[in-house]
């Protein structure tokens, strides 16, 4: 890890559960380093996945959610609520409420900021038909499994991501080296 950072208990400097972020400026305070060499960088890992009819939805969530539940727990809960015809925004709200820490607890889980979006893959269906398809899969006990080629797809995506990350890093380096650094002082 660049600039003295370390991973402890799966977290950057024992605190942050992600190594890439647009914010978290406390982990990007090294003014002498280019953006790609900070403790936490904003250059994403990108994995491409060709959608199939089996793909139902995508969950985008921050570490505040994943600190409270596993991805499989979230998927199972979301699918069950879809089968009950609960709206996606209500499902997100339910999960956020579930993850929210009770006041006065000494746990850090549920005390972080939390963001979550569920994106439905309609695959040409109406929203109503999509709810029916997912609901029938849940009723039939069909589990939401990743496609069998997901590991191969992920490996290809990671290789392409590394190439894009290098190009992005170079672009950011050029961008930041051509602009004067601003400093502020307080009196």
Short mmCIF file of N, CA and C in Angstrom, two decimals:
data_model
loop_
_atom_site.label_atom_id
_atom_site.label_comp_id
_atom_site.label_asym_id
_atom_site.label_seq_id
_atom_site.Cartn_x
_atom_site.Cartn_y
_atom_site.Cartn_z
N UNK A 1 0.85 -1.17 0.00
CA UNK A 1 0.00 0.00 0.00
C UNK A 1 0.90 1.23 0.00
N UNK A 2 0.51 2.27 -0.74
CA UNK A 2 1.31 3.48 -0.86
C UNK A 2 1.22 4.35 0.39
N UNK A 3 2.26 5.16 0.61
CA UNK A 3 2.27 6.22 1.62
C UNK A 3 1.95 5.78 3.03
N UNK A 4 2.47 4.63 3.43
CA UNK A 4 2.37 4.22 4.81
C UNK A 4 1.07 3.61 5.26
N UNK A 5 0.15 3.39 4.35
CA UNK A 5 -1.11 2.76 4.72
C UNK A 5 -0.91 1.27 4.96
N UNK A 6 -1.82 0.67 5.68
CA UNK A 6 -1.76 -0.77 5.92
C UNK A 6 -3.18 -1.33 5.99
N UNK A 7 -3.29 -2.63 5.83
CA UNK A 7 -4.57 -3.31 5.94
C UNK A 7 -4.58 -4.08 7.25
N UNK A 8 -5.58 -3.82 8.06
CA UNK A 8 -5.72 -4.47 9.36
C UNK A 8 -7.18 -4.91 9.51
N UNK A 9 -7.38 -6.19 9.77
CA UNK A 9 -8.74 -6.74 9.87
C UNK A 9 -9.57 -6.45 8.63
N UNK A 10 -8.92 -6.52 7.45
CA UNK A 10 -9.61 -6.31 6.19
C UNK A 10 -10.00 -4.87 5.92
N UNK A 11 -9.39 -3.93 6.65
CA UNK A 11 -9.74 -2.51 6.50
C UNK A 11 -8.47 -1.68 6.32
N UNK A 12 -8.58 -0.62 5.51
CA UNK A 12 -7.46 0.29 5.31
C UNK A 12 -7.19 1.01 6.62
N UNK A 13 -5.95 0.89 7.09
CA UNK A 13 -5.54 1.45 8.38
C UNK A 13 -6.46 1.03 9.53
N UNK A 14 -7.09 -0.14 9.37
CA UNK A 14 -7.97 -0.67 10.40
C UNK A 14 -9.32 0.02 10.49
N UNK A 15 -9.60 0.96 9.56
CA UNK A 15 -10.82 1.76 9.65
C UNK A 15 -11.75 1.62 8.46
N UNK A 16 -11.23 1.82 7.27
CA UNK A 16 -12.06 1.93 6.07
C UNK A 16 -12.16 0.59 5.36
N UNK A 17 -13.39 0.17 5.05
CA UNK A 17 -13.61 -1.15 4.46
C UNK A 17 -13.42 -1.18 2.95
N UNK A 18 -13.07 -0.07 2.34
CA UNK A 18 -12.88 -0.03 0.89
C UNK A 18 -11.57 0.65 0.56
N UNK A 19 -10.92 0.19 -0.49
CA UNK A 19 -9.63 0.78 -0.87
C UNK A 19 -9.78 1.80 -1.99
N UNK A 20 -11.02 1.98 -2.48
CA UNK A 20 -11.29 2.96 -3.52
C UNK A 20 -12.50 3.78 -3.10
N UNK A 21 -12.36 5.10 -3.16
CA UNK A 21 -13.46 5.96 -2.72
C UNK A 21 -13.32 7.34 -3.35
N UNK A 22 -14.45 7.97 -3.60
CA UNK A 22 -14.44 9.34 -4.10
C UNK A 22 -14.25 10.33 -2.96
N UNK A 23 -14.66 9.98 -1.79
CA UNK A 23 -14.51 10.84 -0.61
C UNK A 23 -13.40 10.33 0.27
N UNK A 24 -13.66 10.25 1.57
CA UNK A 24 -12.70 9.75 2.56
C UNK A 24 -11.35 10.47 2.43
N UNK A 25 -11.40 11.80 2.48
CA UNK A 25 -10.23 12.62 2.24
C UNK A 25 -9.14 12.45 3.29
N UNK A 26 -9.49 11.96 4.46
CA UNK A 26 -8.47 11.70 5.48
C UNK A 26 -7.46 10.65 5.04
N UNK A 27 -7.83 9.85 4.06
CA UNK A 27 -6.93 8.83 3.52
C UNK A 27 -6.25 9.32 2.24
N UNK A 28 -6.45 10.58 1.90
CA UNK A 28 -5.88 11.15 0.67
C UNK A 28 -5.18 12.47 0.99
N UNK A 29 -4.48 12.50 2.08
CA UNK A 29 -3.92 13.76 2.54
C UNK A 29 -2.47 13.97 2.15
N UNK A 30 -1.90 13.08 1.37
CA UNK A 30 -0.51 13.22 0.97
C UNK A 30 -0.45 14.11 -0.27
N UNK A 31 -0.16 15.40 -0.08
CA UNK A 31 -0.16 16.35 -1.19
C UNK A 31 0.93 16.08 -2.22
N UNK A 32 1.98 15.39 -1.83
CA UNK A 32 3.09 15.18 -2.76
C UNK A 32 2.88 14.00 -3.68
N UNK A 33 1.84 13.23 -3.47
CA UNK A 33 1.60 12.04 -4.30
C UNK A 33 0.52 12.31 -5.32
N UNK A 34 0.64 11.64 -6.48
CA UNK A 34 -0.43 11.77 -7.46
C UNK A 34 -1.64 10.98 -6.95
N UNK A 35 -2.82 11.22 -7.51
CA UNK A 35 -4.05 10.59 -7.00
C UNK A 35 -4.01 9.07 -6.97
N UNK A 36 -3.24 8.46 -7.85
CA UNK A 36 -3.17 7.00 -7.88
C UNK A 36 -2.25 6.41 -6.84
N UNK A 37 -1.55 7.26 -6.08
CA UNK A 37 -0.62 6.76 -5.07
C UNK A 37 -1.02 7.14 -3.65
N UNK A 38 -2.24 7.57 -3.46
CA UNK A 38 -2.74 7.86 -2.12
C UNK A 38 -3.05 6.54 -1.40
N UNK A 39 -3.27 6.61 -0.12
CA UNK A 39 -3.62 5.40 0.63
C UNK A 39 -4.91 4.80 0.08
N UNK A 40 -5.91 5.65 -0.18
CA UNK A 40 -7.16 5.23 -0.81
C UNK A 40 -7.27 5.99 -2.12
N UNK A 41 -7.56 5.28 -3.19
CA UNK A 41 -7.62 5.91 -4.50
C UNK A 41 -9.05 5.95 -5.04
N UNK A 42 -9.28 6.80 -6.03
CA UNK A 42 -10.60 6.92 -6.65
C UNK A 42 -10.68 6.17 -7.97
N UNK A 43 -9.65 5.43 -8.31
CA UNK A 43 -9.63 4.67 -9.57
C UNK A 43 -10.33 3.34 -9.32
N UNK A 44 -11.46 3.10 -9.97
CA UNK A 44 -12.25 1.90 -9.66
C UNK A 44 -11.71 0.64 -10.30
N UNK A 45 -12.04 -0.49 -9.71
CA UNK A 45 -11.90 -1.78 -10.40
C UNK A 45 -13.18 -1.93 -11.21
N UNK A 46 -13.04 -2.31 -12.45
CA UNK A 46 -14.20 -2.45 -13.32
C UNK A 46 -14.28 -3.88 -13.82
N UNK A 47 -15.42 -4.50 -13.64
CA UNK A 47 -15.67 -5.85 -14.13
C UNK A 47 -16.86 -5.78 -15.07
N UNK A 48 -16.70 -6.31 -16.26
CA UNK A 48 -17.79 -6.32 -17.22
C UNK A 48 -18.50 -7.67 -17.15
N UNK A 49 -19.83 -7.62 -17.25
CA UNK A 49 -20.64 -8.83 -17.19
C UNK A 49 -21.76 -8.70 -18.21
N UNK A 50 -21.86 -9.66 -19.11
CA UNK A 50 -22.94 -9.64 -20.10
C UNK A 50 -24.21 -10.15 -19.42
N UNK A 51 -25.25 -9.32 -19.45
CA UNK A 51 -26.51 -9.68 -18.80
C UNK A 51 -27.19 -10.83 -19.52
N UNK A 52 -27.79 -11.70 -18.73
CA UNK A 52 -28.60 -12.79 -19.27
C UNK A 52 -30.00 -12.69 -18.67
N UNK A 53 -30.89 -13.54 -19.13
CA UNK A 53 -32.25 -13.54 -18.61
C UNK A 53 -32.29 -13.96 -17.14
N UNK A 54 -31.24 -14.63 -16.67
CA UNK A 54 -31.18 -15.06 -15.27
C UNK A 54 -30.85 -13.91 -14.33
N UNK A 55 -30.24 -12.85 -14.84
CA UNK A 55 -29.89 -11.70 -14.00
C UNK A 55 -31.16 -10.93 -13.65
N UNK A 56 -31.40 -10.75 -12.36
CA UNK A 56 -32.64 -10.13 -11.90
C UNK A 56 -32.45 -8.67 -11.51
N UNK A 57 -31.37 -8.38 -10.79
CA UNK A 57 -31.15 -7.02 -10.31
C UNK A 57 -29.70 -6.85 -9.88
N UNK A 58 -29.33 -5.61 -9.64
CA UNK A 58 -28.00 -5.26 -9.17
C UNK A 58 -28.16 -4.46 -7.89
N UNK A 59 -27.35 -4.78 -6.90
CA UNK A 59 -27.36 -4.04 -5.64
C UNK A 59 -26.08 -3.20 -5.58
N UNK A 60 -26.25 -1.91 -5.45
CA UNK A 60 -25.13 -0.99 -5.24
C UNK A 60 -25.26 -0.49 -3.81
N UNK A 61 -24.26 -0.76 -3.00
CA UNK A 61 -24.34 -0.34 -1.60
C UNK A 61 -22.94 -0.04 -1.07
N UNK A 62 -22.89 0.82 -0.09
CA UNK A 62 -21.61 1.17 0.50
C UNK A 62 -21.29 0.23 1.67
N UNK A 63 -20.10 0.40 2.20
CA UNK A 63 -19.63 -0.50 3.26
C UNK A 63 -20.49 -0.43 4.51
N UNK A 64 -21.23 0.65 4.70
CA UNK A 64 -22.13 0.73 5.85
C UNK A 64 -23.20 -0.35 5.84
N UNK A 65 -23.57 -0.81 4.65
CA UNK A 65 -24.52 -1.91 4.52
C UNK A 65 -23.80 -3.24 4.71
N UNK A 66 -22.66 -3.40 4.03
CA UNK A 66 -21.96 -4.70 4.05
C UNK A 66 -21.33 -4.98 5.41
N UNK A 67 -21.19 -3.97 6.26
CA UNK A 67 -20.73 -4.22 7.63
C UNK A 67 -21.82 -4.91 8.44
N UNK A 68 -23.08 -4.77 8.01
CA UNK A 68 -24.22 -5.28 8.78
C UNK A 68 -24.77 -6.60 8.25
N UNK A 69 -24.58 -6.87 6.97
CA UNK A 69 -25.11 -8.11 6.39
C UNK A 69 -24.24 -8.53 5.22
N UNK A 70 -24.24 -9.82 4.96
CA UNK A 70 -23.48 -10.35 3.82
C UNK A 70 -24.24 -10.06 2.53
N UNK A 71 -23.55 -10.17 1.41
CA UNK A 71 -24.22 -9.96 0.13
C UNK A 71 -25.31 -11.01 -0.07
N UNK A 72 -25.07 -12.24 0.36
CA UNK A 72 -26.09 -13.28 0.20
C UNK A 72 -27.32 -12.99 1.06
N UNK A 73 -27.11 -12.49 2.27
CA UNK A 73 -28.25 -12.12 3.12
C UNK A 73 -29.07 -11.01 2.45
N UNK A 74 -28.38 -10.03 1.88
CA UNK A 74 -29.08 -8.93 1.21
C UNK A 74 -29.86 -9.45 0.00
N UNK A 75 -29.24 -10.28 -0.82
CA UNK A 75 -29.90 -10.81 -2.02
C UNK A 75 -31.14 -11.62 -1.62
N UNK A 76 -30.99 -12.48 -0.62
CA UNK A 76 -32.12 -13.31 -0.18
C UNK A 76 -33.28 -12.44 0.31
N UNK A 77 -32.97 -11.44 1.11
CA UNK A 77 -34.00 -10.55 1.63
C UNK A 77 -34.67 -9.77 0.50
N UNK A 78 -33.88 -9.25 -0.42
CA UNK A 78 -34.43 -8.48 -1.55
C UNK A 78 -35.33 -9.36 -2.39
N UNK A 79 -34.89 -10.56 -2.72
CA UNK A 79 -35.71 -11.46 -3.56
C UNK A 79 -37.02 -11.81 -2.87
N UNK A 80 -36.96 -12.05 -1.56
CA UNK A 80 -38.19 -12.38 -0.82
C UNK A 80 -39.17 -11.22 -0.86
N UNK A 81 -38.66 -10.01 -0.67
CA UNK A 81 -39.53 -8.83 -0.70
C UNK A 81 -40.06 -8.56 -2.10
N UNK A 82 -39.26 -8.83 -3.13
CA UNK A 82 -39.75 -8.69 -4.50
C UNK A 82 -40.90 -9.68 -4.73
N UNK A 83 -40.74 -10.90 -4.22
CA UNK A 83 -41.80 -11.91 -4.35
C UNK A 83 -43.09 -11.44 -3.68
N UNK A 84 -42.94 -10.62 -2.64
CA UNK A 84 -44.11 -10.05 -1.95
C UNK A 84 -44.59 -8.76 -2.61
N UNK A 85 -43.97 -8.42 -3.73
CA UNK A 85 -44.31 -7.24 -4.53
C UNK A 85 -44.05 -5.91 -3.80
N UNK A 86 -43.03 -5.92 -2.96
CA UNK A 86 -42.61 -4.70 -2.27
C UNK A 86 -41.79 -3.86 -3.25
N UNK A 87 -42.02 -2.55 -3.27
CA UNK A 87 -41.28 -1.68 -4.19
C UNK A 87 -39.79 -1.67 -3.82
N UNK A 88 -38.95 -1.44 -4.82
CA UNK A 88 -37.50 -1.47 -4.59
C UNK A 88 -37.06 -0.37 -3.63
N UNK A 89 -37.67 0.81 -3.70
CA UNK A 89 -37.29 1.87 -2.77
C UNK A 89 -37.67 1.51 -1.34
N UNK A 90 -38.80 0.83 -1.16
CA UNK A 90 -39.20 0.38 0.18
C UNK A 90 -38.27 -0.71 0.67
N UNK A 91 -37.84 -1.60 -0.21
CA UNK A 91 -36.89 -2.65 0.17
C UNK A 91 -35.59 -2.02 0.65
N UNK A 92 -35.08 -1.03 -0.08
CA UNK A 92 -33.86 -0.34 0.34
C UNK A 92 -34.05 0.30 1.71
N UNK A 93 -35.18 0.95 1.90
CA UNK A 93 -35.48 1.58 3.18
C UNK A 93 -35.52 0.55 4.31
N UNK A 94 -36.10 -0.61 4.05
CA UNK A 94 -36.17 -1.68 5.06
C UNK A 94 -34.77 -2.15 5.44
N UNK A 95 -33.90 -2.31 4.44
CA UNK A 95 -32.54 -2.77 4.73
C UNK A 95 -31.77 -1.70 5.49
N UNK A 96 -31.92 -0.45 5.09
CA UNK A 96 -31.26 0.64 5.82
C UNK A 96 -31.74 0.68 7.27
N UNK A 97 -33.04 0.53 7.49
CA UNK A 97 -33.57 0.50 8.85
C UNK A 97 -33.01 -0.68 9.63
N UNK A 98 -32.90 -1.83 8.97
CA UNK A 98 -32.35 -3.02 9.60
C UNK A 98 -30.89 -2.79 10.03
N UNK A 99 -30.14 -2.12 9.17
CA UNK A 99 -28.71 -1.91 9.44
C UNK A 99 -28.44 -0.77 10.41
N UNK A 100 -29.41 0.11 10.60
CA UNK A 100 -29.21 1.26 11.47
C UNK A 100 -29.02 0.81 12.91
N UNK A 101 -27.97 1.30 13.54
CA UNK A 101 -27.67 0.91 14.92
C UNK A 101 -28.70 1.49 15.87
N UNK A 102 -29.03 0.72 16.89
CA UNK A 102 -29.90 1.23 17.94
C UNK A 102 -29.13 2.29 18.72
N UNK A 103 -29.78 3.40 19.07
CA UNK A 103 -29.10 4.42 19.87
C UNK A 103 -28.58 3.82 21.17
N UNK A 104 -27.37 4.19 21.51
CA UNK A 104 -26.79 3.72 22.76
C UNK A 104 -26.02 2.42 22.67
N UNK A 105 -26.02 1.77 21.50
CA UNK A 105 -25.24 0.54 21.39
C UNK A 105 -23.77 0.88 21.25
N UNK A 106 -22.95 -0.04 21.67
CA UNK A 106 -21.51 0.18 21.60
C UNK A 106 -20.89 -0.40 20.34
N UNK A 107 -21.70 -0.92 19.46
CA UNK A 107 -21.18 -1.51 18.23
C UNK A 107 -20.97 -0.44 17.17
N UNK A 108 -19.99 -0.65 16.29
CA UNK A 108 -19.78 0.29 15.19
C UNK A 108 -20.65 -0.07 14.01
N UNK A 109 -21.15 -1.30 13.95
CA UNK A 109 -22.03 -1.69 12.84
C UNK A 109 -23.30 -0.86 12.90
N UNK A 110 -23.66 -0.28 11.78
CA UNK A 110 -24.86 0.55 11.72
C UNK A 110 -24.64 1.99 12.09
N UNK A 111 -23.40 2.36 12.40
CA UNK A 111 -23.09 3.75 12.74
C UNK A 111 -22.46 4.50 11.58
N UNK A 112 -22.12 3.79 10.53
CA UNK A 112 -21.50 4.38 9.34
C UNK A 112 -22.58 4.99 8.46
N UNK A 113 -22.16 5.82 7.51
CA UNK A 113 -23.13 6.29 6.52
C UNK A 113 -23.58 5.10 5.69
N UNK A 114 -24.80 5.16 5.18
CA UNK A 114 -25.33 4.03 4.42
C UNK A 114 -26.04 4.52 3.17
N UNK A 115 -25.68 3.93 2.05
CA UNK A 115 -26.30 4.23 0.77
C UNK A 115 -26.58 2.91 0.08
N UNK A 116 -27.75 2.83 -0.55
CA UNK A 116 -28.11 1.58 -1.24
C UNK A 116 -29.07 1.88 -2.37
N UNK A 117 -28.85 1.22 -3.50
CA UNK A 117 -29.73 1.30 -4.66
C UNK A 117 -29.89 -0.11 -5.21
N UNK A 118 -31.10 -0.49 -5.56
CA UNK A 118 -31.35 -1.76 -6.24
C UNK A 118 -31.85 -1.42 -7.63
N UNK A 119 -31.16 -1.94 -8.64
CA UNK A 119 -31.50 -1.69 -10.04
C UNK A 119 -32.11 -2.95 -10.62
N UNK A 120 -33.34 -2.87 -11.10
CA UNK A 120 -34.02 -4.02 -11.70
C UNK A 120 -33.58 -4.19 -13.14
N UNK A 121 -33.25 -5.42 -13.52
CA UNK A 121 -32.96 -5.74 -14.91
C UNK A 121 -34.24 -6.28 -15.54
N UNK A 122 -34.98 -5.42 -16.20
CA UNK A 122 -36.28 -5.80 -16.74
C UNK A 122 -36.16 -6.74 -17.94
N UNK A 123 -35.05 -6.68 -18.66
CA UNK A 123 -34.85 -7.54 -19.84
C UNK A 123 -36.04 -7.50 -20.79
N UNK A 124 -36.56 -6.30 -21.07
CA UNK A 124 -37.67 -6.15 -22.00
C UNK A 124 -39.05 -6.37 -21.40
N UNK A 125 -39.11 -6.71 -20.12
CA UNK A 125 -40.40 -6.95 -19.46
C UNK A 125 -40.95 -5.65 -18.88
N UNK A 126 -42.23 -5.64 -18.58
CA UNK A 126 -42.80 -4.55 -17.79
C UNK A 126 -42.37 -4.77 -16.34
N UNK A 127 -42.49 -3.74 -15.54
CA UNK A 127 -42.15 -3.88 -14.12
C UNK A 127 -43.02 -4.96 -13.47
N UNK A 128 -44.29 -4.97 -13.80
CA UNK A 128 -45.21 -5.96 -13.23
C UNK A 128 -44.78 -7.38 -13.62
N UNK A 129 -44.41 -7.57 -14.89
CA UNK A 129 -43.96 -8.90 -15.34
C UNK A 129 -42.66 -9.30 -14.64
N UNK A 130 -41.77 -8.32 -14.44
CA UNK A 130 -40.50 -8.60 -13.76
C UNK A 130 -40.77 -9.09 -12.34
N UNK A 131 -41.66 -8.43 -11.62
CA UNK A 131 -42.02 -8.87 -10.27
C UNK A 131 -42.56 -10.30 -10.30
N UNK A 132 -43.38 -10.61 -11.29
CA UNK A 132 -43.94 -11.97 -11.42
C UNK A 132 -42.84 -13.00 -11.67
N UNK A 133 -41.90 -12.69 -12.56
CA UNK A 133 -40.81 -13.63 -12.89
C UNK A 133 -39.96 -13.90 -11.66
N UNK A 134 -39.52 -12.83 -10.99
CA UNK A 134 -38.68 -13.02 -9.80
C UNK A 134 -39.48 -13.74 -8.72
N UNK A 135 -40.73 -13.35 -8.51
CA UNK A 135 -41.58 -14.01 -7.51
C UNK A 135 -41.76 -15.48 -7.78
N UNK A 136 -41.95 -15.86 -9.05
CA UNK A 136 -42.13 -17.28 -9.37
C UNK A 136 -40.84 -18.06 -9.14
N UNK A 137 -39.70 -17.43 -9.40
CA UNK A 137 -38.41 -18.10 -9.12
C UNK A 137 -38.24 -18.32 -7.62
N UNK A 138 -38.59 -17.32 -6.83
CA UNK A 138 -38.49 -17.44 -5.37
C UNK A 138 -39.44 -18.54 -4.89
N UNK A 139 -40.68 -18.53 -5.38
CA UNK A 139 -41.68 -19.54 -4.97
C UNK A 139 -41.23 -20.95 -5.34
N UNK A 140 -40.52 -21.08 -6.45
CA UNK A 140 -40.04 -22.39 -6.90
C UNK A 140 -38.76 -22.80 -6.17
N UNK A 141 -38.26 -21.93 -5.31
CA UNK A 141 -37.04 -22.25 -4.57
C UNK A 141 -35.78 -22.08 -5.38
N UNK A 142 -35.88 -21.42 -6.52
CA UNK A 142 -34.71 -21.21 -7.37
C UNK A 142 -33.83 -20.14 -6.74
N UNK A 143 -32.61 -20.52 -6.42
CA UNK A 143 -31.68 -19.59 -5.80
C UNK A 143 -31.09 -18.66 -6.83
N UNK A 144 -30.72 -17.48 -6.37
CA UNK A 144 -30.03 -16.53 -7.24
C UNK A 144 -28.55 -16.87 -7.21
N UNK A 145 -28.10 -17.56 -8.22
CA UNK A 145 -26.69 -17.93 -8.31
C UNK A 145 -26.02 -17.13 -9.40
N UNK A 146 -24.73 -16.81 -9.21
CA UNK A 146 -24.03 -16.13 -10.29
C UNK A 146 -23.90 -17.07 -11.48
N UNK A 147 -23.83 -16.53 -12.69
CA UNK A 147 -23.66 -17.39 -13.86
C UNK A 147 -22.43 -18.25 -13.73
N UNK A 148 -22.44 -19.42 -14.35
CA UNK A 148 -21.32 -20.36 -14.22
C UNK A 148 -20.02 -19.79 -14.75
N UNK A 149 -20.09 -18.83 -15.65
CA UNK A 149 -18.86 -18.27 -16.21
C UNK A 149 -18.42 -17.02 -15.46
N UNK A 150 -18.99 -16.76 -14.28
CA UNK A 150 -18.70 -15.50 -13.60
C UNK A 150 -17.24 -15.38 -13.20
N UNK A 151 -16.58 -16.48 -12.81
CA UNK A 151 -15.17 -16.39 -12.44
C UNK A 151 -14.32 -16.05 -13.65
N UNK A 152 -14.59 -16.69 -14.78
CA UNK A 152 -13.83 -16.39 -15.99
C UNK A 152 -14.10 -14.96 -16.43
N UNK A 153 -15.35 -14.54 -16.36
CA UNK A 153 -15.71 -13.17 -16.73
C UNK A 153 -15.02 -12.19 -15.80
N UNK A 154 -15.00 -12.50 -14.51
CA UNK A 154 -14.36 -11.61 -13.54
C UNK A 154 -12.86 -11.50 -13.81
N UNK A 155 -12.20 -12.62 -14.14
CA UNK A 155 -10.77 -12.57 -14.43
C UNK A 155 -10.49 -11.71 -15.65
N UNK A 156 -11.30 -11.88 -16.71
CA UNK A 156 -11.13 -11.06 -17.90
C UNK A 156 -11.38 -9.59 -17.57
N UNK A 157 -12.42 -9.36 -16.79
CA UNK A 157 -12.75 -7.99 -16.40
C UNK A 157 -11.67 -7.35 -15.56
N UNK A 158 -11.07 -8.13 -14.65
CA UNK A 158 -10.00 -7.60 -13.81
C UNK A 158 -8.79 -7.24 -14.65
N UNK A 159 -8.46 -8.06 -15.65
CA UNK A 159 -7.32 -7.76 -16.52
C UNK A 159 -7.60 -6.47 -17.30
N UNK A 160 -8.80 -6.35 -17.84
CA UNK A 160 -9.16 -5.13 -18.57
C UNK A 160 -9.20 -3.94 -17.62
N UNK A 161 -9.66 -4.18 -16.39
CA UNK A 161 -9.73 -3.12 -15.40
C UNK A 161 -8.35 -2.60 -15.05
N UNK A 162 -7.38 -3.51 -14.93
CA UNK A 162 -6.01 -3.11 -14.61
C UNK A 162 -5.47 -2.20 -15.70
N UNK A 163 -5.74 -2.56 -16.97
CA UNK A 163 -5.29 -1.74 -18.09
C UNK A 163 -5.97 -0.37 -18.05
N UNK A 164 -7.29 -0.34 -17.80
CA UNK A 164 -8.01 0.93 -17.72
C UNK A 164 -7.53 1.74 -16.52
N UNK A 165 -7.24 1.06 -15.41
CA UNK A 165 -6.77 1.76 -14.22
C UNK A 165 -5.44 2.44 -14.49
N UNK A 166 -4.55 1.76 -15.20
CA UNK A 166 -3.26 2.36 -15.55
C UNK A 166 -3.46 3.59 -16.43
N UNK A 167 -4.35 3.48 -17.42
CA UNK A 167 -4.63 4.62 -18.30
C UNK A 167 -5.25 5.76 -17.51
N UNK A 168 -6.17 5.45 -16.61
CA UNK A 168 -6.81 6.47 -15.79
C UNK A 168 -5.80 7.13 -14.87
N UNK A 169 -4.92 6.32 -14.28
CA UNK A 169 -3.88 6.84 -13.39
C UNK A 169 -2.99 7.83 -14.14
N UNK A 170 -2.60 7.48 -15.37
CA UNK A 170 -1.76 8.36 -16.18
C UNK A 170 -2.51 9.66 -16.51
N UNK A 171 -3.79 9.54 -16.86
CA UNK A 171 -4.58 10.73 -17.17
C UNK A 171 -4.69 11.64 -15.94
N UNK A 172 -4.95 11.06 -14.77
CA UNK A 172 -5.06 11.85 -13.55
C UNK A 172 -3.72 12.50 -13.20
N UNK A 173 -2.64 11.77 -13.41
CA UNK A 173 -1.31 12.30 -13.12
C UNK A 173 -1.06 13.54 -13.99
N UNK A 174 -1.40 13.43 -15.31
CA UNK A 174 -1.21 14.58 -16.21
C UNK A 174 -2.11 15.74 -15.79
N UNK A 175 -3.35 15.43 -15.44
CA UNK A 175 -4.30 16.46 -15.05
C UNK A 175 -3.83 17.21 -13.81
N UNK A 176 -3.42 16.47 -12.79
CA UNK A 176 -3.03 17.10 -11.54
C UNK A 176 -1.66 17.75 -11.61
N UNK A 177 -0.78 17.26 -12.46
CA UNK A 177 0.54 17.89 -12.56
C UNK A 177 0.46 19.19 -13.35
N UNK A 178 -0.59 19.38 -14.17
CA UNK A 178 -0.72 20.60 -14.97
C UNK A 178 -1.48 21.69 -14.23
N UNK A 179 -2.04 21.38 -13.08
CA UNK A 179 -2.79 22.38 -12.32
C UNK A 179 -2.04 22.72 -11.05
N UNK A 180 -1.98 24.02 -10.71
CA UNK A 180 -1.30 24.38 -9.46
C UNK A 180 -2.09 23.86 -8.27
N UNK A 181 -1.35 23.43 -7.26
CA UNK A 181 -2.01 22.96 -6.04
C UNK A 181 -2.46 24.17 -5.23
N UNK A 182 -3.66 24.10 -4.73
CA UNK A 182 -4.15 25.20 -3.90
C UNK A 182 -3.86 24.89 -2.44
N UNK A 183 -3.53 25.92 -1.73
CA UNK A 183 -3.32 25.77 -0.29
C UNK A 183 -4.18 26.79 0.41
N UNK A 184 -4.54 26.49 1.61
CA UNK A 184 -5.33 27.45 2.38
C UNK A 184 -4.70 27.61 3.75
N UNK A 185 -4.83 28.79 4.27
CA UNK A 185 -4.32 29.05 5.61
C UNK A 185 -5.42 29.69 6.42
N UNK A 186 -5.38 29.47 7.69
CA UNK A 186 -6.34 30.11 8.59
C UNK A 186 -5.57 30.92 9.61
N UNK A 187 -6.15 31.99 10.02
CA UNK A 187 -5.49 32.82 11.03
C UNK A 187 -6.36 32.99 12.23
#
